[in-house]
Short mmCIF file of C-alpha atoms and ligand atoms in Angstrom, two decimals:
data_model
loop_
_atom_site.label_atom_id
_atom_site.label_comp_id
_atom_site.label_asym_id
_atom_site.label_seq_id
_atom_site.Cartn_x
_atom_site.Cartn_y
_atom_site.Cartn_z
CA MET U 1 -15.40 -46.25 -34.71
CA ASP U 2 -14.30 -43.34 -31.91
CA LYS U 3 -15.72 -43.38 -28.28
CA ILE U 4 -14.50 -41.14 -25.59
CA ILE U 5 -14.18 -43.14 -22.19
CA VAL U 6 -14.30 -41.06 -18.10
CA ASN U 7 -13.03 -42.15 -15.47
CA GLY U 8 -15.54 -40.21 -12.74
CA GLY U 9 -14.55 -39.29 -9.54
CA HIS U 10 -12.00 -36.45 -10.06
CA GLN U 11 -12.23 -33.45 -9.20
CA LEU U 12 -11.78 -30.12 -12.15
CA ASN U 13 -9.26 -27.55 -11.26
CA GLY U 14 -7.51 -25.63 -12.97
CA THR U 15 -7.77 -22.99 -16.47
CA VAL U 16 -9.16 -23.61 -19.27
CA GLU U 17 -9.15 -21.41 -22.41
CA ILE U 18 -12.35 -20.38 -24.63
CA SER U 19 -11.94 -21.66 -28.69
CA GLY U 20 -13.46 -18.77 -31.24
CA MET U 21 -17.70 -19.78 -31.19
CA LYS U 22 -18.75 -22.47 -33.86
CA ASN U 23 -22.71 -20.50 -33.71
CA ALA U 24 -20.40 -16.79 -34.99
CA ALA U 25 -17.25 -18.63 -36.84
CA LEU U 26 -19.97 -20.16 -39.25
CA PRO U 27 -21.74 -16.81 -40.43
CA ILE U 28 -18.35 -16.03 -41.15
CA ILE U 29 -17.32 -17.73 -43.40
CA TYR U 30 -20.60 -18.40 -45.33
CA ALA U 31 -20.45 -14.40 -45.85
CA CYS U 32 -17.51 -14.05 -47.53
CA VAL U 33 -18.94 -15.62 -50.17
CA LEU U 34 -20.71 -12.54 -49.90
CA VAL U 35 -18.48 -10.57 -49.48
CA GLY U 36 -16.54 -11.69 -52.66
CA ALA U 37 -12.99 -10.91 -51.62
CA LYS U 38 -9.58 -11.84 -49.97
CA CYS U 39 -10.77 -11.44 -45.84
CA THR U 40 -8.74 -12.75 -43.05
CA ILE U 41 -10.47 -14.98 -40.07
CA GLU U 42 -9.30 -14.53 -37.24
CA ASN U 43 -9.73 -17.24 -33.46
CA VAL U 44 -11.48 -19.86 -35.54
CA PRO U 45 -12.61 -22.86 -33.72
CA ASN U 46 -11.36 -25.94 -34.87
CA VAL U 47 -14.38 -27.60 -34.80
CA ARG U 48 -15.92 -30.29 -37.91
CA ASP U 49 -18.30 -27.55 -38.78
CA VAL U 50 -16.27 -24.89 -39.69
CA ALA U 51 -13.25 -27.85 -41.05
CA LEU U 52 -17.12 -29.22 -44.02
CA SER U 53 -17.84 -25.25 -44.47
CA LEU U 54 -14.11 -24.30 -45.87
CA ASP U 55 -14.35 -27.43 -47.50
CA ILE U 56 -17.27 -26.32 -48.80
CA LEU U 57 -16.30 -22.79 -50.18
CA ARG U 58 -13.36 -25.12 -51.38
CA GLY U 59 -15.41 -26.89 -53.83
CA MET U 60 -17.69 -24.17 -54.55
CA GLY U 61 -14.14 -22.45 -55.90
CA ALA U 62 -12.72 -20.30 -52.65
CA ILE U 63 -9.35 -20.10 -51.94
CA VAL U 64 -8.63 -21.16 -48.43
CA ASN U 65 -5.70 -21.31 -46.56
CA LYS U 66 -4.80 -21.73 -43.22
CA ILE U 67 -1.82 -19.20 -41.52
CA ASN U 68 -2.39 -21.01 -37.86
CA ASP U 69 -4.27 -22.96 -36.09
CA THR U 70 -6.90 -20.77 -34.92
CA THR U 71 -6.95 -18.03 -38.70
CA VAL U 72 -7.66 -18.58 -41.96
CA GLU U 73 -7.16 -16.13 -45.32
CA ILE U 74 -10.70 -16.45 -47.42
CA ASP U 75 -11.08 -15.61 -50.70
CA CYS U 76 -14.12 -15.86 -52.85
CA THR U 77 -13.45 -13.51 -55.54
CA ASP U 78 -14.25 -16.48 -58.59
CA VAL U 79 -17.05 -18.64 -56.22
CA LYS U 80 -19.24 -19.62 -58.85
CA PRO U 81 -23.38 -20.36 -56.65
CA GLY U 82 -25.35 -22.53 -57.49
CA THR U 83 -21.44 -25.33 -56.92
CA SER U 84 -22.09 -26.11 -53.02
CA GLU U 85 -21.86 -29.63 -52.78
CA PRO U 86 -24.94 -30.94 -51.51
CA GLU U 87 -23.79 -34.29 -49.65
CA LEU U 88 -21.71 -31.55 -47.45
CA ALA U 89 -24.37 -29.41 -47.34
CA LYS U 90 -27.06 -31.00 -45.53
CA LYS U 91 -24.19 -32.04 -42.91
CA ILE U 92 -24.66 -29.09 -41.23
CA ARG U 93 -26.81 -26.50 -40.73
CA ALA U 94 -25.31 -23.49 -41.04
CA SER U 95 -24.45 -24.11 -45.07
CA TYR U 96 -28.40 -22.42 -44.70
CA TYR U 97 -26.38 -18.96 -44.82
CA LEU U 98 -25.00 -19.74 -48.63
CA MET U 99 -28.68 -19.10 -49.38
CA GLY U 100 -28.39 -15.82 -47.78
CA ALA U 101 -25.21 -14.61 -49.08
CA GLU U 102 -25.31 -16.05 -52.74
CA LEU U 103 -28.98 -14.19 -53.15
CA GLY U 104 -26.99 -11.45 -51.58
CA ARG U 105 -24.47 -11.46 -53.84
CA PHE U 106 -25.16 -13.37 -56.90
CA LYS U 107 -28.96 -12.85 -57.30
CA LYS U 108 -29.39 -16.18 -57.59
CA SER U 109 -28.83 -19.50 -55.10
CA LYS U 110 -29.55 -22.89 -55.15
CA VAL U 111 -28.59 -25.08 -51.95
CA ALA U 112 -29.51 -28.52 -50.37
CA PHE U 113 -31.81 -28.43 -47.92
CA PRO U 114 -29.74 -28.41 -44.60
CA GLY U 115 -29.24 -30.74 -42.42
CA GLY U 116 -28.22 -30.65 -37.99
CA CYS U 117 -29.17 -31.73 -35.37
CA ASP U 118 -32.42 -33.58 -34.46
CA PHE U 119 -34.55 -31.64 -32.49
CA GLY U 120 -37.75 -32.26 -34.21
CA GLY U 121 -38.97 -29.88 -36.92
CA ARG U 122 -36.47 -27.36 -38.17
CA PRO U 123 -38.53 -25.02 -40.89
CA ILE U 124 -36.72 -22.58 -42.41
CA ASP U 125 -39.98 -20.61 -43.26
CA GLN U 126 -39.11 -17.85 -41.80
CA HIS U 127 -36.36 -17.28 -44.16
CA ILE U 128 -38.21 -17.79 -47.31
CA LYS U 129 -40.32 -15.35 -46.53
CA GLY U 130 -37.71 -12.58 -45.49
CA PHE U 131 -35.96 -13.50 -49.28
CA GLU U 132 -39.42 -13.58 -50.64
CA MET U 133 -39.82 -10.00 -49.18
CA LEU U 134 -36.28 -8.51 -50.23
CA GLY U 135 -38.03 -9.40 -53.26
CA ALA U 136 -35.90 -13.41 -54.21
CA THR U 137 -38.45 -16.37 -56.00
CA VAL U 138 -38.44 -19.05 -54.32
CA THR U 139 -38.65 -23.15 -55.34
CA SER U 140 -38.34 -25.73 -51.86
CA THR U 141 -38.44 -29.45 -51.96
CA CYS U 142 -36.98 -31.92 -49.31
CA ASP U 143 -33.29 -31.79 -51.49
CA TYR U 144 -32.86 -28.06 -52.12
CA VAL U 145 -33.60 -24.22 -51.74
CA GLU U 146 -33.48 -22.46 -55.11
CA MET U 147 -33.79 -18.54 -55.60
CA THR U 148 -33.80 -16.02 -58.34
CA ALA U 149 -34.52 -12.28 -58.38
CA ASP U 150 -34.02 -9.33 -60.73
CA GLU U 151 -30.88 -6.94 -60.03
CA HIS U 152 -33.19 -4.42 -60.52
CA GLU U 153 -36.35 -5.94 -58.44
CA PHE U 154 -34.39 -6.94 -55.39
CA TYR U 155 -34.99 -4.51 -52.43
CA GLY U 156 -34.83 -3.48 -48.98
CA THR U 157 -37.76 -3.93 -46.89
CA ASN U 158 -39.91 -4.23 -43.65
CA ILE U 159 -39.16 -7.66 -42.81
CA PHE U 160 -40.86 -8.65 -39.49
CA PHE U 161 -40.75 -12.05 -38.47
CA ASP U 162 -43.15 -14.46 -36.76
CA ILE U 163 -41.12 -15.69 -34.58
CA VAL U 164 -37.41 -14.63 -33.13
CA THR U 165 -34.98 -16.94 -35.05
CA VAL U 166 -30.40 -16.93 -35.00
CA GLY U 167 -30.73 -18.74 -38.15
CA ALA U 168 -33.75 -16.57 -40.04
CA THR U 169 -31.62 -13.22 -38.93
CA MET U 170 -28.58 -13.61 -40.01
CA ASN U 171 -29.22 -15.26 -43.03
CA VAL U 172 -31.56 -12.64 -44.09
CA MET U 173 -29.23 -10.03 -42.81
CA LEU U 174 -26.47 -11.62 -45.14
CA ALA U 175 -28.61 -11.37 -47.84
CA ALA U 176 -30.17 -7.50 -47.65
CA VAL U 177 -26.58 -5.65 -47.52
CA LEU U 178 -26.42 -6.06 -51.27
CA ALA U 179 -29.95 -5.18 -51.81
CA LYS U 180 -31.35 -1.70 -52.59
CA GLY U 181 -32.30 0.96 -50.12
CA ASN U 182 -33.37 0.33 -46.64
CA THR U 183 -34.38 -2.80 -44.97
CA ILE U 184 -35.01 -3.24 -41.12
CA ILE U 185 -35.86 -6.58 -39.33
CA GLU U 186 -38.50 -6.88 -36.56
CA ASN U 187 -38.32 -8.98 -33.99
CA ALA U 188 -34.70 -9.69 -34.76
CA ALA U 189 -32.84 -12.55 -32.91
CA ARG U 190 -30.11 -10.83 -30.24
CA GLU U 191 -27.64 -12.93 -30.18
CA PRO U 192 -24.78 -12.40 -29.32
CA HIS U 193 -23.19 -13.69 -32.29
CA ILE U 194 -26.28 -11.50 -34.88
CA VAL U 195 -23.72 -8.89 -33.61
CA ASP U 196 -20.34 -10.82 -34.25
CA LEU U 197 -21.65 -10.91 -37.92
CA ALA U 198 -22.83 -7.64 -38.47
CA ASN U 199 -19.32 -6.54 -37.06
CA PHE U 200 -17.93 -8.24 -39.86
CA LEU U 201 -20.41 -7.30 -41.99
CA ASN U 202 -19.89 -4.27 -41.19
CA THR U 203 -15.89 -3.84 -41.38
CA CYS U 204 -16.31 -5.36 -44.85
CA GLY U 205 -18.55 -2.11 -45.75
CA ALA U 206 -21.60 -2.90 -44.96
CA ARG U 207 -23.94 -0.11 -42.84
CA ILE U 208 -25.88 -2.78 -40.48
CA SER U 209 -26.92 -0.95 -37.13
CA GLY U 210 -28.95 -2.27 -34.08
CA ALA U 211 -28.30 -5.50 -34.11
CA GLY U 212 -27.99 -7.05 -30.39
CA THR U 213 -31.85 -5.02 -29.85
CA ASP U 214 -34.75 -6.86 -32.26
CA VAL U 215 -34.61 -4.40 -34.18
CA ILE U 216 -32.40 -4.06 -36.99
CA LYS U 217 -30.73 -1.72 -40.02
CA ILE U 218 -29.48 -2.84 -43.25
CA LYS U 219 -28.25 0.62 -45.45
CA GLY U 220 -27.63 -0.62 -48.52
CA VAL U 221 -24.84 -0.90 -50.50
CA GLU U 222 -22.64 -1.38 -54.16
CA LYS U 223 -19.88 -2.98 -52.93
CA LEU U 224 -18.31 -5.10 -50.28
CA ARG U 225 -14.10 -5.37 -49.61
CA GLY U 226 -12.58 -7.64 -47.78
CA SER U 227 -11.85 -7.37 -43.71
CA THR U 228 -9.33 -8.91 -41.32
CA TYR U 229 -12.21 -10.14 -38.46
CA ALA U 230 -11.46 -11.95 -35.07
CA ILE U 231 -14.14 -13.94 -33.77
CA ILE U 232 -16.25 -13.90 -30.54
CA PRO U 233 -15.09 -16.48 -28.02
CA ASP U 234 -17.66 -19.13 -28.17
CA MET U 235 -20.44 -19.30 -24.60
CA ILE U 236 -21.79 -22.36 -24.69
CA GLU U 237 -18.26 -24.53 -24.59
CA ALA U 238 -17.96 -22.07 -21.66
CA GLY U 239 -20.90 -22.44 -19.91
CA THR U 240 -19.90 -26.08 -20.14
CA TYR U 241 -16.89 -25.71 -18.41
CA MET U 242 -18.44 -24.06 -15.89
CA VAL U 243 -20.79 -26.49 -15.34
CA ALA U 244 -18.42 -28.56 -15.38
CA ALA U 245 -16.59 -27.13 -12.40
CA ALA U 246 -20.34 -26.79 -10.92
CA ALA U 247 -20.76 -30.16 -10.62
CA THR U 248 -17.15 -32.10 -10.10
CA GLY U 249 -17.34 -29.36 -6.88
CA GLY U 250 -13.62 -28.04 -8.36
CA THR U 251 -12.42 -24.22 -9.17
CA ILE U 252 -12.32 -23.49 -12.76
CA LYS U 253 -10.74 -20.80 -14.54
CA VAL U 254 -12.60 -19.86 -17.75
CA THR U 255 -10.04 -17.30 -20.16
CA ASN U 256 -11.12 -15.45 -23.68
CA VAL U 257 -14.69 -14.91 -22.03
CA ILE U 258 -16.86 -12.05 -22.79
CA PRO U 259 -18.78 -12.03 -19.18
CA LYS U 260 -21.76 -10.21 -20.26
CA HIS U 261 -22.39 -13.12 -22.71
CA LEU U 262 -22.56 -15.89 -20.28
CA GLU U 263 -24.77 -13.07 -17.79
CA SER U 264 -27.59 -16.68 -17.30
CA ILE U 265 -25.27 -19.52 -17.18
CA SER U 266 -23.74 -17.65 -14.44
CA ALA U 267 -27.42 -16.77 -12.85
CA LYS U 268 -28.18 -19.92 -12.95
CA LEU U 269 -25.11 -21.71 -10.93
CA GLU U 270 -25.25 -19.01 -8.31
CA GLU U 271 -29.01 -20.14 -8.09
CA SER U 272 -27.74 -24.06 -8.03
CA GLY U 273 -25.08 -23.14 -5.65
CA SER U 274 -21.63 -22.14 -7.10
CA ILE U 275 -19.88 -19.14 -6.88
CA VAL U 276 -19.67 -17.06 -9.39
CA GLU U 277 -16.72 -14.48 -9.72
CA GLU U 278 -16.33 -12.12 -13.11
CA PHE U 279 -13.14 -10.37 -14.18
CA GLY U 280 -11.91 -8.55 -17.62
CA ASP U 281 -12.47 -11.50 -20.03
CA ALA U 282 -12.87 -14.69 -17.59
CA VAL U 283 -14.54 -15.84 -15.11
CA ILE U 284 -13.82 -17.68 -12.03
CA VAL U 285 -16.14 -20.65 -11.41
CA THR U 286 -16.22 -23.20 -7.77
CA GLY U 287 -18.56 -25.41 -7.59
CA ARG U 288 -19.87 -26.50 -3.33
CA SER U 289 -20.25 -29.82 -2.33
CA LYS U 290 -23.88 -29.35 -1.80
CA ILE U 291 -25.08 -28.86 -5.17
CA ARG U 292 -29.77 -26.26 -4.96
CA LYS U 293 -32.06 -27.57 -6.76
CA ALA U 294 -32.68 -24.66 -9.85
CA ASN U 295 -35.98 -24.99 -12.16
CA VAL U 296 -34.68 -23.75 -16.21
CA LYS U 297 -36.34 -22.24 -18.42
CA THR U 298 -34.74 -22.23 -22.30
CA HIS U 299 -35.38 -18.73 -24.24
CA PRO U 300 -33.88 -16.68 -26.89
CA TYR U 301 -31.00 -14.39 -26.09
CA PRO U 302 -30.55 -13.05 -23.27
CA GLY U 303 -32.27 -16.04 -21.55
CA PHE U 304 -30.89 -19.05 -20.38
CA PRO U 305 -29.74 -20.61 -23.76
CA THR U 306 -30.94 -24.34 -25.54
CA ASP U 307 -27.87 -25.19 -26.06
CA MET U 308 -27.01 -24.81 -21.90
CA GLN U 309 -30.06 -26.77 -21.33
CA PRO U 310 -28.77 -30.83 -21.92
CA GLN U 311 -25.45 -29.67 -19.85
CA MET U 312 -27.82 -27.96 -16.65
CA ALA U 313 -30.23 -30.55 -16.65
CA THR U 314 -27.03 -33.12 -16.01
CA LEU U 315 -25.66 -31.43 -13.17
CA LEU U 316 -29.23 -30.99 -11.67
CA CYS U 317 -29.44 -34.61 -11.42
CA LEU U 318 -26.82 -33.93 -8.55
CA ALA U 319 -28.81 -31.41 -7.19
CA SER U 320 -30.83 -32.70 -3.86
CA GLY U 321 -34.34 -32.32 -4.80
CA VAL U 322 -37.38 -31.69 -7.20
CA SER U 323 -36.04 -29.10 -10.82
CA TYR U 324 -38.36 -27.82 -13.55
CA VAL U 325 -36.31 -27.84 -16.90
CA SER U 326 -38.59 -27.05 -19.60
CA GLU U 327 -37.48 -25.88 -23.02
CA GLY U 328 -38.79 -22.71 -24.86
CA VAL U 329 -36.86 -22.93 -28.09
CA TYR U 330 -37.03 -26.39 -29.49
CA GLU U 331 -39.86 -29.01 -29.74
CA LYS U 332 -37.91 -31.40 -28.87
CA ARG U 333 -34.51 -31.40 -27.20
CA PHE U 334 -35.07 -34.07 -24.54
CA ARG U 335 -33.59 -37.27 -26.00
CA TYR U 336 -30.22 -37.17 -24.57
CA VAL U 337 -32.38 -37.85 -21.19
CA ASP U 338 -32.50 -41.52 -21.81
CA GLU U 339 -28.84 -41.61 -21.79
CA LEU U 340 -28.68 -40.00 -18.07
CA LYS U 341 -31.21 -42.04 -17.20
CA LYS U 342 -29.14 -45.23 -18.66
CA MET U 343 -26.92 -43.63 -15.77
CA GLY U 344 -29.40 -43.43 -12.24
CA ALA U 345 -31.10 -40.57 -13.34
CA SER U 346 -34.39 -40.40 -12.27
CA ILE U 347 -35.82 -37.99 -15.14
CA LYS U 348 -39.75 -37.62 -16.48
CA VAL U 349 -40.43 -35.86 -19.88
CA ASP U 350 -43.31 -35.14 -20.52
CA GLY U 351 -43.75 -32.98 -23.94
CA ARG U 352 -41.40 -29.41 -23.13
CA MET U 353 -40.73 -30.43 -20.16
CA ALA U 354 -38.38 -32.28 -18.14
CA VAL U 355 -38.42 -32.65 -14.03
CA ILE U 356 -35.28 -33.83 -12.55
CA GLU U 357 -35.59 -35.84 -9.46
CA GLY U 358 -31.91 -35.18 -7.99
CA GLY U 359 -29.37 -36.44 -5.24
CA LEU U 360 -29.79 -39.85 -6.64
CA PRO U 361 -26.01 -41.45 -7.52
CA LEU U 362 -24.56 -41.93 -11.25
CA HIS U 363 -22.89 -44.96 -12.47
CA GLY U 364 -20.64 -44.91 -16.13
CA THR U 365 -22.02 -47.20 -18.49
CA ASP U 366 -22.00 -47.05 -22.42
CA VAL U 367 -24.32 -43.81 -23.54
CA VAL U 368 -24.76 -41.94 -26.46
CA ALA U 369 -24.55 -38.38 -27.69
CA VAL U 370 -27.51 -38.27 -29.66
CA ASP U 371 -26.26 -34.70 -30.57
CA LEU U 372 -23.23 -31.97 -30.72
CA ARG U 373 -24.61 -30.18 -26.86
CA ALA U 374 -26.15 -33.25 -25.28
CA GLY U 375 -22.42 -35.34 -26.15
CA VAL U 376 -21.11 -32.85 -23.80
CA ALA U 377 -23.37 -33.49 -21.54
CA MET U 378 -22.77 -37.52 -21.50
CA ILE U 379 -18.66 -36.15 -20.55
CA ILE U 380 -20.06 -33.89 -17.98
CA ALA U 381 -22.42 -36.53 -16.22
CA GLY U 382 -18.73 -39.33 -16.33
CA LEU U 383 -16.92 -36.75 -14.68
CA VAL U 384 -19.57 -37.24 -11.55
CA ALA U 385 -20.95 -41.41 -12.12
CA GLU U 386 -19.01 -43.67 -10.10
CA GLY U 387 -16.71 -46.19 -12.62
CA THR U 388 -16.11 -45.82 -16.62
CA THR U 389 -18.83 -44.20 -19.08
CA THR U 390 -18.47 -44.98 -22.83
CA ILE U 391 -19.54 -42.42 -24.98
CA SER U 392 -20.59 -43.43 -28.93
CA ASN U 393 -21.10 -41.17 -31.99
CA ILE U 394 -18.44 -38.72 -30.57
CA HIS U 395 -18.48 -36.83 -33.87
CA LEU U 396 -21.80 -35.16 -33.13
CA ILE U 397 -18.92 -33.38 -30.28
CA GLU U 398 -16.46 -32.35 -32.44
CA ARG U 399 -18.89 -30.44 -34.70
CA GLY U 400 -18.80 -28.04 -31.61
CA TYR U 401 -16.31 -27.97 -29.26
CA ASP U 402 -12.41 -27.58 -29.71
CA ASP U 403 -10.44 -29.79 -28.35
CA VAL U 404 -12.69 -31.88 -26.17
CA VAL U 405 -10.21 -34.55 -24.83
CA GLY U 406 -7.35 -32.24 -24.24
CA LYS U 407 -9.49 -29.53 -22.74
CA PHE U 408 -10.77 -31.36 -20.16
CA ARG U 409 -7.90 -33.79 -19.35
CA SER U 410 -5.86 -30.22 -18.44
CA LEU U 411 -8.46 -30.21 -15.67
CA GLY U 412 -7.53 -33.13 -14.21
CA ALA U 413 -10.66 -35.77 -15.98
CA ASP U 414 -9.61 -38.94 -16.37
CA ILE U 415 -10.88 -39.17 -19.76
CA LYS U 416 -9.51 -40.33 -23.89
CA LYS U 417 -10.40 -41.10 -26.69
CA VAL U 418 -9.80 -44.22 -28.45
CA SER U 419 -10.31 -45.53 -31.62
CA GLU U 420 -12.03 -48.95 -32.71
CA PRO U 421 -12.55 -50.77 -35.49
CA ASP U 422 -16.41 -50.10 -37.26
C1 UD1 F 501 -28.80 -21.94 -34.30
C2 UD1 F 501 -27.78 -22.32 -33.72
C3 UD1 F 501 -28.11 -23.35 -32.91
C4 UD1 F 501 -28.93 -22.65 -31.63
C5 UD1 F 501 -30.10 -22.16 -32.15
C6 UD1 F 501 -30.63 -21.17 -30.48
C7 UD1 F 501 -26.26 -22.65 -35.57
C8 UD1 F 501 -25.74 -23.21 -36.12
N1 UD1 F 501 -27.07 -23.16 -34.64
O1 UD1 F 501 -30.06 -22.77 -34.89
O2 UD1 F 501 -27.30 -23.84 -32.05
O3 UD1 F 501 -29.76 -23.92 -30.61
O4 UD1 F 501 -30.08 -21.30 -33.31
O5 UD1 F 501 -29.73 -20.36 -30.18
O6 UD1 F 501 -25.77 -21.79 -35.25
N2 UD1 F 501 -37.84 -21.85 -36.61
C9 UD1 F 501 -38.96 -22.12 -37.56
N3 UD1 F 501 -38.70 -20.25 -38.91
C10 UD1 F 501 -37.68 -20.73 -39.26
C11 UD1 F 501 -36.77 -20.71 -38.27
C12 UD1 F 501 -36.69 -21.26 -37.05
O7 UD1 F 501 -40.06 -21.90 -36.77
O8 UD1 F 501 -37.98 -20.34 -40.48
C13 UD1 F 501 -38.07 -21.81 -35.31
C14 UD1 F 501 -37.01 -23.37 -35.37
O9 UD1 F 501 -38.19 -24.64 -35.11
C15 UD1 F 501 -36.56 -23.53 -33.77
C16 UD1 F 501 -36.66 -22.24 -33.48
O10 UD1 F 501 -37.29 -21.43 -33.71
O11 UD1 F 501 -38.49 -23.93 -32.78
C17 UD1 F 501 -35.21 -21.16 -33.18
O12 UD1 F 501 -34.57 -21.75 -34.15
P1 UD1 F 501 -33.65 -21.03 -34.54
O13 UD1 F 501 -33.50 -19.45 -34.03
O14 UD1 F 501 -33.10 -20.11 -36.21
O15 UD1 F 501 -32.11 -21.19 -34.45
P2 UD1 F 501 -30.74 -22.11 -35.98
O16 UD1 F 501 -30.25 -21.02 -36.49
O17 UD1 F 501 -31.40 -23.02 -36.46
#
């Protein structure tokens, strides 16, 4: 079993280049099924969820060629709907974008129920509501979701989501691009990756406007064409290295970013005592020896991202005073707290709220990456802990972080990956 070992006590300094955003790359990769022609996608992160998604598409008949480390050519001309390998599709959340993509192009779809990190119940009722409103007949079990639609009765419509959901906004957008007439999605999520998916689809001939606001308008088109498109930088990967600078008291220049996407993270880091300087496509974060307490509430974009919650909570373990972290997106996203407690943190969780009594020293020990972002929070904790932290279950970190060990090491961390027999 692979593990990451971190010896704490080293300040991080230097420059780190951010990869393409996982949560934009994944829907765009699945959108290639909708496009049905050769697409060249650039700035693709080298992460497991992407590799697995490309394997899923290959298994469905796509021709996938890696041009270089970050560019991939995907030709889904001959893909057959309903042929994704269930065992692969069940491993990740993003495989659910196949539903919208298959339905939009073929007017039928069958995809295994998606997996992903365990943050409590993660229903897909809003996706299904949107597909049904467009004209699909949906049958779902706990194993798979199957849909059919009559070509002549698959029409654009007005869809008002009951909650703000990233996944359903993108999935319904995918399904609606080739529907007849106009679709309006209201109470849409506004994340930068939604804008990225819309921009990609528009370069392929779609007519989507309003992405990035809570009202997205889609004029149906008959056909899409292939295109070349570069994925936006990963704001969560960037935020993670920004927090690492703040936690270790170092100075890190985080490059290949869009500073606007980082505003809620930069603001919270400044509130907790760090200095954040913004440049065109970079930010420099300088941590200071005294970290201030802060309260954090996660929200959909442009609020503080839930995917930065474990990293920020780890930083607040080092702050003097009591900080309150409240989770506004998922019902259960504090499973990592028990791991931080093993390292000496004092945190009490009550439902969706964690109360952190900061300032207690952290010490290295054996901890588990309970999910993707929680795993990287363990690395940050290990960087500032006294002694050695050994993190297991690191395949979860590798799902979404490109060369995480190499990047931290280049900043001066004493970190390595080891393989042990199971
Ligand atoms: C995506 C991201 C994930 C991120 C999240 C919020 C991917 C692969 N994953 O997840 O990293 O944490 O956005 O930024 O991109 N919900 C429903 N019904 C639905 C859909 C969602 O109740 O039909 C609920 C969810 O359970 C959750 C909340 O809405 O409580 C937000 O979910 P959503 O924004 O859809 O997140 P994901 O797309 O699953």
